[in-house]
CSV table of C-alpha atoms in Angstrom, one decimal:
chain,number,residue,atom,x,y,z
Q,1,MET,CA,0.0,0.0,0.0
Q,2,LEU,CA,2.8,2.4,0.8
Q,3,GLU,CA,6.4,2.3,-0.3
Q,4,VAL,CA,9.0,5.0,0.7
Q,5,LYS,CA,12.2,5.0,-1.2
Q,6,ASN,CA,15.4,7.0,-0.3
Q,7,LEU,CA,13.3,9.7,1.5
Q,8,ASN,CA,15.2,12.8,2.6
Q,9,TYR,CA,13.8,15.9,4.1
Q,10,SER,CA,15.9,19.1,4.7
Q,11,TYR,CA,14.8,22.0,6.8
Q,12,GLY,CA,16.9,24.7,5.4
Q,13,ASN,CA,20.4,23.4,5.5
Q,14,ILE,CA,19.6,20.8,8.1
Q,15,LEU,CA,19.0,17.2,6.9
Q,16,VAL,CA,16.3,15.9,9.2
Q,17,VAL,CA,15.3,12.6,7.5
Q,18,LYS,CA,18.1,10.6,5.8
Q,19,ASP,CA,17.6,7.9,3.2
Q,20,VAL,CA,14.5,6.4,4.8
Q,21,ASN,CA,13.2,3.2,3.1
Q,22,LEU,CA,10.1,1.6,4.4
Q,23,TYR,CA,6.9,-0.2,3.2
Q,24,ILE,CA,3.5,-1.1,4.6
Q,25,ASN,CA,1.3,-3.9,3.3
Q,26,GLU,CA,-2.4,-3.7,3.2
Q,27,GLY,CA,-4.0,-4.7,6.6
Q,28,GLU,CA,-0.8,-4.3,8.6
Q,29,ILE,CA,0.0,-2.2,11.7
Q,30,VAL,CA,3.5,-0.8,11.4
Q,31,THR,CA,5.2,1.3,14.0
Q,32,LEU,CA,8.1,3.8,14.0
Q,33,ILE,CA,9.9,3.9,17.4
Q,34,GLY,CA,12.8,5.9,18.6
Q,35,ALA,CA,13.9,8.6,21.0
Q,36,ASN,CA,12.4,12.1,21.1
Q,37,GLY,CA,13.8,14.1,18.2
Q,38,ALA,CA,14.9,11.1,16.2
Q,39,GLY,CA,12.9,12.2,13.1
Q,40,LYS,CA,9.8,10.0,13.5
Q,41,THR,CA,7.2,12.8,13.3
Q,42,THR,CA,9.0,14.5,10.5
Q,43,THR,CA,9.0,11.2,8.5
Q,44,LEU,CA,5.3,10.9,9.1
Q,45,ARG,CA,4.5,14.5,8.2
Q,46,THR,CA,6.6,14.2,5.0
Q,47,ILE,CA,4.7,11.2,3.9
Q,48,SER,CA,1.4,13.1,4.5
Q,49,GLY,CA,2.5,16.1,2.6
Q,50,LEU,CA,2.6,18.3,5.7
Q,51,THR,CA,6.3,19.4,5.2
Q,52,ASP,CA,7.6,21.9,2.6
Q,53,ALA,CA,7.8,19.9,-0.6
Q,54,SER,CA,10.9,21.9,-1.7
Q,55,GLY,CA,12.8,20.1,1.1
Q,56,VAL,CA,11.7,16.6,0.1
Q,57,LYS,CA,13.8,14.2,-2.0
Q,58,GLY,CA,13.0,10.5,-2.8
Q,59,GLU,CA,9.8,8.7,-3.7
Q,60,ILE,CA,6.6,8.2,-1.7
Q,61,ILE,CA,4.4,5.7,-3.5
Q,62,PHE,CA,0.8,5.2,-2.2
Q,63,ASN,CA,-1.3,2.6,-4.0
Q,64,GLY,CA,1.0,2.8,-7.0
Q,65,LYS,CA,0.9,6.6,-7.2
Q,66,ASN,CA,3.9,8.9,-6.5
Q,67,ILE,CA,2.6,11.4,-4.0
Q,68,GLN,CA,5.9,13.0,-3.1
Q,69,LYS,CA,5.1,16.5,-4.6
Q,70,MET,CA,1.4,16.5,-3.7
Q,71,PRO,CA,-0.1,18.9,-1.1
Q,72,GLY,CA,-1.6,17.4,2.1
Q,73,ASN,CA,-5.2,17.9,1.1
Q,74,LYS,CA,-4.8,16.0,-2.2
Q,75,ILE,CA,-3.0,13.2,-0.4
Q,76,THR,CA,-5.9,13.0,2.1
Q,77,SER,CA,-8.4,12.8,-0.8
Q,78,LEU,CA,-6.5,9.7,-2.0
Q,79,GLY,CA,-7.2,7.9,1.3
Q,80,LEU,CA,-4.1,8.6,3.4
Q,81,CYS,CA,-5.1,10.4,6.6
Q,82,GLN,CA,-3.0,11.5,9.6
Q,83,VAL,CA,-4.0,12.1,13.2
Q,84,LEU,CA,-1.6,14.8,14.3
Q,85,GLU,CA,0.4,14.9,17.5
Q,86,GLY,CA,-1.6,16.9,20.1
Q,87,ARG,CA,-5.0,16.0,18.6
Q,88,HIS,CA,-5.9,19.4,17.1
Q,89,ILE,CA,-9.6,19.1,17.8
Q,90,PHE,CA,-12.0,22.1,17.4
Q,91,SER,CA,-12.5,23.2,21.0
Q,92,LYS,CA,-15.7,25.3,20.3
Q,93,LEU,CA,-17.4,22.6,18.3
Q,94,THR,CA,-19.4,19.7,19.9
Q,95,VAL,CA,-18.1,16.2,19.8
Q,96,ARG,CA,-20.6,15.4,17.0
Q,97,GLU,CA,-19.6,18.4,15.0
Q,98,ASN,CA,-15.9,17.6,15.3
Q,99,LEU,CA,-16.6,14.1,14.0
Q,100,LEU,CA,-18.6,15.4,11.1
Q,101,VAL,CA,-15.7,17.7,10.0
Q,102,GLY,CA,-13.9,14.4,9.1
Q,103,ALA,CA,-16.7,13.7,6.6
Q,104,TYR,CA,-16.6,17.2,5.1
Q,105,THR,CA,-15.8,16.1,1.5
Q,106,ARG,CA,-18.2,13.2,1.5
Q,107,LYS,CA,-21.6,13.1,-0.3
Q,108,ASP,CA,-22.8,9.7,1.0
Q,109,MET,CA,-24.5,11.0,4.2
Q,110,ASP,CA,-26.4,7.7,4.8
Q,111,ASN,CA,-23.1,5.9,5.1
Q,112,VAL,CA,-21.7,8.7,7.3
Q,113,LYS,CA,-24.5,8.3,9.7
Q,114,LYS,CA,-23.9,4.5,9.9
Q,115,GLU,CA,-20.1,5.0,10.4
Q,116,LEU,CA,-20.8,7.7,13.1
Q,117,GLU,CA,-22.7,5.0,15.0
Q,118,GLU,CA,-19.7,2.6,14.6
Q,119,ILE,CA,-17.4,5.3,16.0
Q,120,TYR,CA,-19.7,5.7,19.0
Q,121,THR,CA,-19.5,1.9,19.5
Q,122,LEU,CA,-15.7,2.0,19.2
Q,123,PHE,CA,-15.5,4.9,21.7
Q,124,PRO,CA,-18.6,4.8,23.9
Q,125,ARG,CA,-17.4,7.9,25.8
Q,126,LEU,CA,-17.9,10.0,22.6
Q,127,ARG,CA,-21.5,9.0,22.5
Q,128,GLU,CA,-22.0,10.1,26.2
Q,129,ARG,CA,-20.4,13.4,25.3
Q,130,MET,CA,-21.9,13.9,21.9
Q,131,GLU,CA,-23.2,17.4,22.6
Q,132,GLN,CA,-20.3,18.5,24.8
Q,133,LEU,CA,-17.7,21.0,23.5
Q,134,GLY,CA,-14.5,19.5,22.3
Q,135,GLY,CA,-12.4,21.8,24.5
Q,136,THR,CA,-14.0,20.4,27.7
Q,137,LEU,CA,-12.9,16.8,27.0
Q,138,SER,CA,-10.0,15.1,28.8
Q,139,GLY,CA,-6.9,14.4,26.8
Q,140,GLY,CA,-7.8,10.7,26.3
Q,141,GLU,CA,-11.3,11.7,25.1
Q,142,GLN,CA,-9.8,14.2,22.7
Q,143,GLN,CA,-7.5,11.5,21.3
Q,144,MET,CA,-10.5,9.3,20.7
Q,145,LEU,CA,-12.3,12.2,19.0
Q,146,ALA,CA,-9.3,12.9,16.7
Q,147,ILE,CA,-9.1,9.2,15.7
Q,148,GLY,CA,-12.9,9.1,15.2
Q,149,ARG,CA,-12.8,12.3,13.0
Q,150,ALA,CA,-10.1,10.8,10.8
Q,151,LEU,CA,-12.1,7.5,10.4
Q,152,LEU,CA,-15.0,9.5,9.0
Q,153,GLY,CA,-12.8,10.5,6.2
Q,154,LYS,CA,-12.8,6.9,5.1
Q,155,PRO,CA,-9.0,6.5,4.9
Q,156,LYS,CA,-7.3,3.5,3.3
Q,157,LEU,CA,-4.2,4.2,5.4
Q,158,LEU,CA,-4.4,5.8,8.8
Q,159,LEU,CA,-1.3,7.5,10.2
Q,160,LEU,CA,-1.2,8.3,14.0
Q,161,ASP,CA,1.5,10.5,15.5
Q,162,GLU,CA,2.2,9.8,19.2
Q,163,PRO,CA,-1.3,8.5,20.1
Q,164,SER,CA,-0.3,7.9,23.8
Q,165,LEU,CA,1.2,11.4,24.4
Q,166,GLY,CA,0.2,12.9,27.8
Q,167,LEU,CA,-2.3,10.1,28.6
Q,168,ALA,CA,-2.7,8.0,31.7
Q,169,PRO,CA,-1.7,4.3,31.4
Q,170,LEU,CA,-5.3,3.0,31.5
Q,171,VAL,CA,-6.4,5.4,28.8
Q,172,ILE,CA,-3.3,4.5,26.7
Q,173,ARG,CA,-4.3,0.8,26.9
Q,174,GLU,CA,-7.8,1.7,25.8
Q,175,ILE,CA,-6.6,3.7,22.8
Q,176,PHE,CA,-4.3,0.9,21.6
Q,177,GLU,CA,-7.0,-1.7,22.0
Q,178,ALA,CA,-9.1,0.5,19.8
Q,179,ILE,CA,-6.3,0.7,17.2
Q,180,VAL,CA,-6.3,-3.1,17.0
Q,181,ARG,CA,-10.1,-3.2,16.6
Q,182,ILE,CA,-9.8,-0.6,13.8
Q,183,ARG,CA,-7.2,-2.8,12.0
Q,184,ASN,CA,-9.6,-5.8,12.4
Q,185,THR,CA,-12.1,-3.9,10.2
Q,186,GLY,CA,-9.6,-4.0,7.4
Q,187,MET,CA,-7.8,-0.7,8.0
Q,188,THR,CA,-4.1,-0.3,7.4
Q,189,ILE,CA,-2.3,1.7,10.1
Q,190,MET,CA,1.1,3.2,10.7
Q,191,PHE,CA,1.9,5.0,14.0
Q,192,VAL,CA,4.8,6.9,15.6
Q,193,GLU,CA,5.2,6.2,19.3
Q,194,GLN,CA,7.6,7.0,22.1
Q,195,ASN,CA,6.1,4.3,24.3
Q,196,SER,CA,8.1,1.6,22.7
Q,197,LYS,CA,6.7,-1.2,24.9
Q,198,ILE,CA,3.0,-0.8,23.9
Q,199,ALA,CA,4.0,0.0,20.3
Q,200,LEU,CA,5.8,-3.3,19.9
Q,201,GLU,CA,2.9,-5.1,21.7
Q,202,THR,CA,0.4,-3.7,19.2
Q,203,ALA,CA,2.1,-3.5,15.8
Q,204,ASP,CA,3.0,-6.3,13.4
Q,205,ARG,CA,6.3,-4.8,12.2
Q,206,GLY,CA,8.5,-2.0,13.4
Q,207,TYR,CA,11.2,0.4,12.3
Q,208,VAL,CA,13.7,1.9,14.8
Q,209,VAL,CA,14.6,5.5,13.9
Q,210,GLN,CA,17.8,7.2,15.1
Q,211,ASN,CA,19.1,10.6,14.0
Q,212,GLY,CA,16.7,10.7,11.0
Q,213,GLN,CA,17.7,7.2,9.8
Q,214,ILE,CA,16.2,3.8,10.1
Q,215,VAL,CA,18.7,1.7,11.9
Q,216,MET,CA,16.7,-1.5,12.4
Q,217,GLU,CA,13.6,-3.2,11.0
Q,218,ASP,CA,11.9,-6.4,11.9
Q,219,THR,CA,8.8,-8.0,13.2
Q,220,CYS,CA,7.7,-6.5,16.5
Q,221,LYS,CA,8.2,-9.8,18.3
Q,222,ASN,CA,11.8,-9.9,17.2
Q,223,LEU,CA,12.5,-6.3,18.0
Q,224,ALA,CA,11.0,-6.7,21.5
Q,225,SER,CA,13.4,-9.6,22.2
Q,226,ASN,CA,16.4,-7.8,20.6
Q,227,GLU,CA,19.0,-7.0,23.4
Q,228,GLU,CA,19.9,-3.6,21.9
Q,229,VAL,CA,16.2,-2.5,21.6
Q,230,LYS,CA,15.5,-3.8,25.1
Q,231,LYS,CA,18.3,-1.7,26.6
Q,232,ALA,CA,17.7,1.5,24.5
Q,233,TYR,CA,13.9,1.6,24.3
Q,234,LEU,CA,12.3,-0.8,26.7
Q,235,GLY,CA,14.3,0.1,29.8
Q,236,GLU,CA,15.6,-3.4,30.2
Q,237,ASP,CA,19.2,-4.4,30.9
């Protein structure tokens, strides 16, 4: 579904992403792990068309189409949607209104209504707070809302940037269980995550990013048992 070849991104004279190669098969969950500032988020934003295209070199192939020079809104219309770090919900819109923003470009409103119900089933707290303003929700509820909003855009590939950021452990578990349930509906998912333990428990395959480069890739089972990964990212000696 996605193939990234020799991707480089420069911010001015600073090379932030260096010769990144990765792929995602349909129906997979793939994670990028690494220390803060390793270049994970920039890699994700570059794939989504959210960085300055003039600084991008390499190829980004999505469903057979090179999207490397496309603006973010065009990429989204092809079915690649990103949930940004920090949620970015509309604080003065209700939960329901926030969700419907995700379906802004859709014409099939009967299907939208059905999928809205599916999102309320996935995240029951959003149903309870349907008419509540987005800005009054907890961090975990806002993350659920941001994911639900993205799902209403009917993505083929869902990108998530730091879904656990700033959340309590119980809420983190709830979010990641929902990610697995979303994949079980047929969705393909890639996420960036600093909580390497839960990332490797959730995803099928993983890439380790260091100083803008991929230094390791494997199944998550193998990465979780790798001594170097355990010491550097899982807090195990």
